[in-house]
mmCIF file of C-alpha atoms in Angstrom:
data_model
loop_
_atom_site.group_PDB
_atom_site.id
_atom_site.type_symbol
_atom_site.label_atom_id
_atom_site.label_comp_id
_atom_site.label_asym_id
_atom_site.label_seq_id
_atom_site.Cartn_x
_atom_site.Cartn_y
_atom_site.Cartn_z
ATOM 1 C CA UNK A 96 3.061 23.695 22.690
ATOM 2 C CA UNK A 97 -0.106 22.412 24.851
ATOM 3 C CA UNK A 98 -2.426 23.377 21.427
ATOM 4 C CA UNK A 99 0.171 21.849 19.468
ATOM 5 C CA UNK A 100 -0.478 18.443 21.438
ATOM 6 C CA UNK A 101 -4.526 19.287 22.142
ATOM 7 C CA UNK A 102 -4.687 19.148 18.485
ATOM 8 C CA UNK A 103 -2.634 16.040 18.158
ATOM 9 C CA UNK A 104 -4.866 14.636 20.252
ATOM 10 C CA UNK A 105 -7.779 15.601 18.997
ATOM 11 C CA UNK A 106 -6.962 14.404 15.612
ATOM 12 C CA UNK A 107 -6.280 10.907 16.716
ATOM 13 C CA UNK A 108 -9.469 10.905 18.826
ATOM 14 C CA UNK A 109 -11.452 11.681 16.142
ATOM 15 C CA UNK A 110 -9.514 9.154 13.696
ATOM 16 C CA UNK A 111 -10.025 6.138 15.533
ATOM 17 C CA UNK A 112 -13.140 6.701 17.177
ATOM 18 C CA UNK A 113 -14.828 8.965 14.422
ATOM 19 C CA UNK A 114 -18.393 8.897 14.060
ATOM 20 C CA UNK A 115 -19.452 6.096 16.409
ATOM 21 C CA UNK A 116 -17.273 5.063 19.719
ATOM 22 C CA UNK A 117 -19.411 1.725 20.151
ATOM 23 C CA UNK A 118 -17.290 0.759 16.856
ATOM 24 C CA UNK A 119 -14.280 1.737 17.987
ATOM 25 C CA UNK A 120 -14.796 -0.577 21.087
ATOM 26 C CA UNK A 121 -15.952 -3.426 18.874
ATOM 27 C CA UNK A 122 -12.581 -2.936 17.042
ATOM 28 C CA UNK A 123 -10.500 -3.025 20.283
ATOM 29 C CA UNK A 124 -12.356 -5.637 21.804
ATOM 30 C CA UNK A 125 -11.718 -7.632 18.882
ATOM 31 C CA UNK A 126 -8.646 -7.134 18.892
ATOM 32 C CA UNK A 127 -8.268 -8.315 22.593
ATOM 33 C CA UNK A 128 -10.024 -11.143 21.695
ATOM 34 C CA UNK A 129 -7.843 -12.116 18.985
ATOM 35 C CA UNK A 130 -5.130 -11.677 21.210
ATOM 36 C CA UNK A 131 -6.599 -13.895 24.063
ATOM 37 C CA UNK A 132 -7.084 -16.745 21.703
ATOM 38 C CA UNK A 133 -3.341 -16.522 20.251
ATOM 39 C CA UNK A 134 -2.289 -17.327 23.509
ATOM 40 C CA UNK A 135 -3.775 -20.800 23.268
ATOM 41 C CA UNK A 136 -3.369 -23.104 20.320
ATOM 42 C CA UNK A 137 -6.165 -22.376 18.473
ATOM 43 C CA UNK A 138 -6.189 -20.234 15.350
ATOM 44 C CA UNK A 139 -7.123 -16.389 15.320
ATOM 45 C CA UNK A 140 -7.592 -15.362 11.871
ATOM 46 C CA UNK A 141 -11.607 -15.341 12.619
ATOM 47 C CA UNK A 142 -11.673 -13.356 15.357
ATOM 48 C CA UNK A 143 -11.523 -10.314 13.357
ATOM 49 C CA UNK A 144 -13.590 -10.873 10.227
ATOM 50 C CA UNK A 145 -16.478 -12.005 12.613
ATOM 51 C CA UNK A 146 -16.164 -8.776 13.967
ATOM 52 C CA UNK A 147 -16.679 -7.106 10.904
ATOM 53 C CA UNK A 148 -19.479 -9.469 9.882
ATOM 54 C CA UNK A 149 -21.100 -8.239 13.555
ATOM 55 C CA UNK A 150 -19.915 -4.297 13.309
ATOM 56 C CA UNK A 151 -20.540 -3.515 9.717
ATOM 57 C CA UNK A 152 -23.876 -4.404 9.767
ATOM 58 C CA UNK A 153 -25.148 -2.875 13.011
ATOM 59 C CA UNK A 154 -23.008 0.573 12.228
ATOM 60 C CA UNK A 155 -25.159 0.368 8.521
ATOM 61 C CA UNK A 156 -28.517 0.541 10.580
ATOM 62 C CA UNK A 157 -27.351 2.868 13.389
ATOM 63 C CA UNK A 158 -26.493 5.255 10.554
ATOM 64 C CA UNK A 159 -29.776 4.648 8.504
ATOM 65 C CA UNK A 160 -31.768 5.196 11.881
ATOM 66 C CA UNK A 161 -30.756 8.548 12.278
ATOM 67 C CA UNK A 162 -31.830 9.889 9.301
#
């Protein structure tokens, strides 16, 4: 049973964080962020995008820097 949930575990570790962790925490901060800002009157539908628009591209030269 403990390998049964080790490997859960595992499997959803390597799902969300993957490759690159600093990602992952973009992601989650975002989606604090997003969260944060709902709870005031202003609009969050750009909280997320910009994080995209910030993560995508950094992620891109992280990977082509390692090779």
């Amino acid at each position: 049973m403990i390998e049964k949930l080790r490997a859960f575990g595992a499997f959803w570790y390597d799902f969300i964080v993957g490759d690159d962790w600093r990602v992952a925490a973009g992601v989650s901060a975002a989606l604090v962020i997003t969260y944060a800002v709902s709870r005031s009157t202003t609009s969050t539908w750009w909280v997320v995008p910009l994080a995209v628009l910030i993560l995508l591209p950094y992620s891109l030269w992280r990977g082509v820097r390692r090779t």
